[in-house]
PDB file of C-alpha atoms in Angstrom:
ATOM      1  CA  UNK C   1     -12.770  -5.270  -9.116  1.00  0.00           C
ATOM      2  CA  UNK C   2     -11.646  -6.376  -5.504  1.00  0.00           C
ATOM      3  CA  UNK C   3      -7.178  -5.941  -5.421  1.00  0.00           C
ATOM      4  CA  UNK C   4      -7.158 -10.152  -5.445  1.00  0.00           C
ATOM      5  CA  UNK C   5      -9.171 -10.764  -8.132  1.00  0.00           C
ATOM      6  CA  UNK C   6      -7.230  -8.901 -11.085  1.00  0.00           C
ATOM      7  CA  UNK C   7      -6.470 -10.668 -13.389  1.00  0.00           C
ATOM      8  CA  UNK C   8      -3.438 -10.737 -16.889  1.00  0.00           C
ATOM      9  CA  UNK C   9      -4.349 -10.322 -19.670  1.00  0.00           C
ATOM     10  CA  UNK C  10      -4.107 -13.493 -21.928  1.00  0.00           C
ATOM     11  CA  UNK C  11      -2.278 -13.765 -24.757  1.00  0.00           C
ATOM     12  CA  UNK C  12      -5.169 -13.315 -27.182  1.00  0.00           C
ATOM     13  CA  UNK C  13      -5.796  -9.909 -25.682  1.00  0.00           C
ATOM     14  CA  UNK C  14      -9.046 -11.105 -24.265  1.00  0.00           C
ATOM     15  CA  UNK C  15     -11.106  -8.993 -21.859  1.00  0.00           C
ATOM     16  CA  UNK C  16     -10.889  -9.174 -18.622  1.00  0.00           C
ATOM     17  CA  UNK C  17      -7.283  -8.436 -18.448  1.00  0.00           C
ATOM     18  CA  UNK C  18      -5.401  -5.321 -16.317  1.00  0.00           C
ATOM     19  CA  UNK C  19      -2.844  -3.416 -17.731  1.00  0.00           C
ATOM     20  CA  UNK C  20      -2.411  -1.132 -15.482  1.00  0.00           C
ATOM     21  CA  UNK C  21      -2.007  -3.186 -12.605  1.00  0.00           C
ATOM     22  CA  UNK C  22       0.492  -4.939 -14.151  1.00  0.00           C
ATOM     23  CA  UNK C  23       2.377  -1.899 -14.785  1.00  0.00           C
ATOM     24  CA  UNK C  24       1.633  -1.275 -11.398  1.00  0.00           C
ATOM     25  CA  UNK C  25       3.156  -4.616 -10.521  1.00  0.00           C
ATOM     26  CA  UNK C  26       6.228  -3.772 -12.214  1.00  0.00           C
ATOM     27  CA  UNK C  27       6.872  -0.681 -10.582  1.00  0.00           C
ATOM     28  CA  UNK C  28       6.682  -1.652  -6.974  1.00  0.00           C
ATOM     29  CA  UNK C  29       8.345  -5.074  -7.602  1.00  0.00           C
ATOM     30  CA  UNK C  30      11.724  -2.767  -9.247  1.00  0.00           C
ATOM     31  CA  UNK C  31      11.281  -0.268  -6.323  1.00  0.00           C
ATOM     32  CA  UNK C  32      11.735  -3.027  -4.011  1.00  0.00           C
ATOM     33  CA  UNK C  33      14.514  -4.674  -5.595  1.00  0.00           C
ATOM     34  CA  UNK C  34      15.752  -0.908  -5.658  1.00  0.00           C
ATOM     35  CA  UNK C  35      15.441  -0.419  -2.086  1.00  0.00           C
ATOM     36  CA  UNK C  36      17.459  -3.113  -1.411  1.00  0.00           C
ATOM     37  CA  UNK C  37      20.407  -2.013  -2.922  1.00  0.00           C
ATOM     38  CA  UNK C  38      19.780   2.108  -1.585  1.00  0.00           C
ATOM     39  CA  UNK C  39      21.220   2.923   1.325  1.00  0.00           C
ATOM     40  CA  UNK C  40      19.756   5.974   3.790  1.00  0.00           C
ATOM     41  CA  UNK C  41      21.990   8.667   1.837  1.00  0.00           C
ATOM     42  CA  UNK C  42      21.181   7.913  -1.228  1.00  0.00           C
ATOM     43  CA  UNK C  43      17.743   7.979  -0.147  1.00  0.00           C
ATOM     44  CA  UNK C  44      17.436  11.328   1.764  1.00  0.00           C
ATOM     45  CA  UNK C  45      20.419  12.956   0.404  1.00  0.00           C
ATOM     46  CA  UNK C  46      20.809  12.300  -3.338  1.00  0.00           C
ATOM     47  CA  UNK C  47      17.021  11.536  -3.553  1.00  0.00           C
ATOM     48  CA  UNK C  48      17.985   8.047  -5.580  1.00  0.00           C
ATOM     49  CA  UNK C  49      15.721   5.959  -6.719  1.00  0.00           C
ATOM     50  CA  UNK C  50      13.182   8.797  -6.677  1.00  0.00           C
ATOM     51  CA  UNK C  51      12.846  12.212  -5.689  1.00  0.00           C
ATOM     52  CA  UNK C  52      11.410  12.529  -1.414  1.00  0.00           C
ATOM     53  CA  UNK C  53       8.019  14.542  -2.979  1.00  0.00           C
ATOM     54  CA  UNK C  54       7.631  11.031  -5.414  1.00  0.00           C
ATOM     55  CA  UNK C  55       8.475   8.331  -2.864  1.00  0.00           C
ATOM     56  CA  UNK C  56       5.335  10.295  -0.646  1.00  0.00           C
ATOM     57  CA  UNK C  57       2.722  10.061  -3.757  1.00  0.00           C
ATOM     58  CA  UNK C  58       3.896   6.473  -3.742  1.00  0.00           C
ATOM     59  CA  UNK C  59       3.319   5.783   0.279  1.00  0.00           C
ATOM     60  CA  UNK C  60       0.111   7.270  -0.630  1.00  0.00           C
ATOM     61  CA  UNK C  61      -0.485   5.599  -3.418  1.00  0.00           C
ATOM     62  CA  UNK C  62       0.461   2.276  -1.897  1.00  0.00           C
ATOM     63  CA  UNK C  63      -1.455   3.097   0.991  1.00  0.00           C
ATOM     64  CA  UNK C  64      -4.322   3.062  -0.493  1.00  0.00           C
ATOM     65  CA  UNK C  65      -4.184   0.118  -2.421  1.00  0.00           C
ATOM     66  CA  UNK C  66      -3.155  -1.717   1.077  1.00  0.00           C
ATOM     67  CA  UNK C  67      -6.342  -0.270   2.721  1.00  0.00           C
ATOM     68  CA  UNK C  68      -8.965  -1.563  -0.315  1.00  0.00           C
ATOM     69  CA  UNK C  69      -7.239  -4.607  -0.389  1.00  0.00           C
ATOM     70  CA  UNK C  70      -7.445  -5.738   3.359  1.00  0.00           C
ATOM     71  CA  UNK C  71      -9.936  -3.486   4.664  1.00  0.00           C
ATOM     72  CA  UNK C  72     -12.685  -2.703   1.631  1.00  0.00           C
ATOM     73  CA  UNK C  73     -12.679  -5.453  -0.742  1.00  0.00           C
ATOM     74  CA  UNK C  74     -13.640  -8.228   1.533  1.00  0.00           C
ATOM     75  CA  UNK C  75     -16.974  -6.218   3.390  1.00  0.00           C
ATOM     76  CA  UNK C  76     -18.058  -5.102  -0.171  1.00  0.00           C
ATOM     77  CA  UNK C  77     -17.881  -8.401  -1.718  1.00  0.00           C
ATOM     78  CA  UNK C  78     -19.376 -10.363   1.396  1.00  0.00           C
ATOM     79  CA  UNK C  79     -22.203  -7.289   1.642  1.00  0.00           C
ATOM     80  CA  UNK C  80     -23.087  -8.250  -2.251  1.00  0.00           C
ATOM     81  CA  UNK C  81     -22.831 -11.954  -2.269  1.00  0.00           C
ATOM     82  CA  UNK C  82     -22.415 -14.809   0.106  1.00  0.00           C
ATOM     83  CA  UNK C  83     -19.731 -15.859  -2.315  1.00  0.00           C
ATOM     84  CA  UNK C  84     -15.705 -16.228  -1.252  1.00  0.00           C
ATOM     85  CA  UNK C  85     -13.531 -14.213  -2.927  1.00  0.00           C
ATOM     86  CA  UNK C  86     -11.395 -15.012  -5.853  1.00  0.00           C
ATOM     87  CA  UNK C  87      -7.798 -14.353  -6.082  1.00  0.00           C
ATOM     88  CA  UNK C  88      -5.968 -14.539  -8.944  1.00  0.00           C
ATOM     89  CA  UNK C  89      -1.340 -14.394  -8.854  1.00  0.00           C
ATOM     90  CA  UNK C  90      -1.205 -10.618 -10.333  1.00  0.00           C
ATOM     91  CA  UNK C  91      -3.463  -9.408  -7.616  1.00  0.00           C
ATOM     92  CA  UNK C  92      -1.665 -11.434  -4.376  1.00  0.00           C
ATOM     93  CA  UNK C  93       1.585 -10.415  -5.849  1.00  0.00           C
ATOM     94  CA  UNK C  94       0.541  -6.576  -5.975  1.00  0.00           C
ATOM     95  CA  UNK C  95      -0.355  -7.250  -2.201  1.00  0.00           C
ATOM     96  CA  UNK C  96       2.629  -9.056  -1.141  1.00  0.00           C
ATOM     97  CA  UNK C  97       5.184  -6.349  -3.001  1.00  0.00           C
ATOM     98  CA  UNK C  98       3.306  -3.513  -1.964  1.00  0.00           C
ATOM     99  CA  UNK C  99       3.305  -4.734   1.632  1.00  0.00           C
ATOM    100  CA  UNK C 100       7.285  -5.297   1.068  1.00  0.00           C
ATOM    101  CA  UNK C 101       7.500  -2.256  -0.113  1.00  0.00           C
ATOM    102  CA  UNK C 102       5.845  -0.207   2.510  1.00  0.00           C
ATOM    103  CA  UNK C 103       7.530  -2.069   5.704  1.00  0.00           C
ATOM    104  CA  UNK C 104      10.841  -0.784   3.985  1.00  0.00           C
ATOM    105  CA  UNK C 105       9.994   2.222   3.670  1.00  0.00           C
ATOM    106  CA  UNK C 106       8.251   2.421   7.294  1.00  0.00           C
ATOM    107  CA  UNK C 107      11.457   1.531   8.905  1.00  0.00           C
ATOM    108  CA  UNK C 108      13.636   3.775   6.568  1.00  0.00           C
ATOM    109  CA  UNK C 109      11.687   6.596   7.633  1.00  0.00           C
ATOM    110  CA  UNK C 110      11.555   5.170  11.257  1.00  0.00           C
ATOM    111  CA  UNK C 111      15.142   5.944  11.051  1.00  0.00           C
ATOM    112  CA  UNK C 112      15.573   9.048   8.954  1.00  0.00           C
ATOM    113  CA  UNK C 113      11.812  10.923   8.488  1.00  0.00           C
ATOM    114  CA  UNK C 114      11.104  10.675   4.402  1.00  0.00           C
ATOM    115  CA  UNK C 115       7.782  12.214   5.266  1.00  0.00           C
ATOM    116  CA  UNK C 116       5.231  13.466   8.099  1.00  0.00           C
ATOM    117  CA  UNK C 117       4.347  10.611  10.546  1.00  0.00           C
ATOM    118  CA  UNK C 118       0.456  11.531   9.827  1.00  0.00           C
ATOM    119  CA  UNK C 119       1.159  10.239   6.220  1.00  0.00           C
ATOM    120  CA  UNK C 120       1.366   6.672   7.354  1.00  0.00           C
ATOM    121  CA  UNK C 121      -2.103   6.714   9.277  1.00  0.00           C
ATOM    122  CA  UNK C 122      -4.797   6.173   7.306  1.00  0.00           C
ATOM    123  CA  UNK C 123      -7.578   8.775   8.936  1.00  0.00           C
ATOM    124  CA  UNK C 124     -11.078   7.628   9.791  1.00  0.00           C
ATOM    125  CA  UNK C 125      -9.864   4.169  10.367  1.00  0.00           C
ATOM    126  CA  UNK C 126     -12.109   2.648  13.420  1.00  0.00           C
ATOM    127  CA  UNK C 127     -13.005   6.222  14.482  1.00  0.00           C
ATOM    128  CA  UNK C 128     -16.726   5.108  14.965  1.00  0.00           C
ATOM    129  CA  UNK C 129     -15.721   2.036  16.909  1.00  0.00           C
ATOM    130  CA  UNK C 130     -13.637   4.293  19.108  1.00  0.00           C
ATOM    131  CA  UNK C 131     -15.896   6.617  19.704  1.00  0.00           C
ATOM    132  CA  UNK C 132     -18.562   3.913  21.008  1.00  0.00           C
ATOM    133  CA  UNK C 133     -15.830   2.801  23.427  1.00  0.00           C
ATOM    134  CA  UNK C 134     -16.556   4.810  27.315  1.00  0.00           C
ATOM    135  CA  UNK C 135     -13.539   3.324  28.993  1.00  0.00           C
ATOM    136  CA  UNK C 136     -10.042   1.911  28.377  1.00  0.00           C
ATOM    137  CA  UNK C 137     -11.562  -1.738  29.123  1.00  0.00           C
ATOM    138  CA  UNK C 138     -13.890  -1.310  25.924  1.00  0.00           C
ATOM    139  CA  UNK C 139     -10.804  -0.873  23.350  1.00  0.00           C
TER     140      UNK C 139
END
């Protein structure tokens, strides 16, 4: 299921609905609202909200659902149909407070490192179309 289209669950516990992103929801959306209120030495220092090592699995983890949602979800959907793609509110919110979430913790760590710089590159990404390229004028 493409990171727009998930869906609730309705109140009749039909199918169709996503628990776990709305856990997932929940998480980033209270890690944002905790960010705000963290300063840099909490952060680094007395490792508040989360420890350094659990703030990285969540960069990566965030990462990841950044890259399938902007990059992977649209090719594979317009590859199988001809179709638009639906978005439903859980799945745009995930997106919007994961994005939040990630350019705060970008320029934290643009200030004070909270991890390798390698972490935030996602490898592989246009490495083909790079490679094609035989001057500067190509890029």
């Amino acid at each position: 299921v493409p990171v727009r289209a998930l869906a609730c669950q309705n109140a009749h516990g039909a199918n169709g609905g996503n628990i776990g992103a709305s856990v997932l929801l929940m998480f980033v959306t209270c890690l944002s609202h905790t960010l705000i209120v963290t300063d840099d030495v909490e952060l680094h220092e007395m490792e508040k909200p989360l420890p350094k090592h659990q703030v990285r699995r969540c960069i990566l983890l965030l990462k990841k659902l950044l890259y399938r949602a902007v990059c992977l979800d649209d090719v594979h959907n317009a590859t199988k149909n001809g179709k638009a793609l639906t978005s439903n509110h859980l799945g745009l919110a995930l997106i919007s407070v994961s994005s939040k979430v990630m350019n705060d913790l970008y320029s934290r760590s643009s200030r004070r490192l909270l991890c390798v710089p390698k972490l935030w590159i996602e490898e592989d990404l246009l490495e083909q179309d790079i490679r094609r390229c035989k001057s500067h004028l190509d890029y």
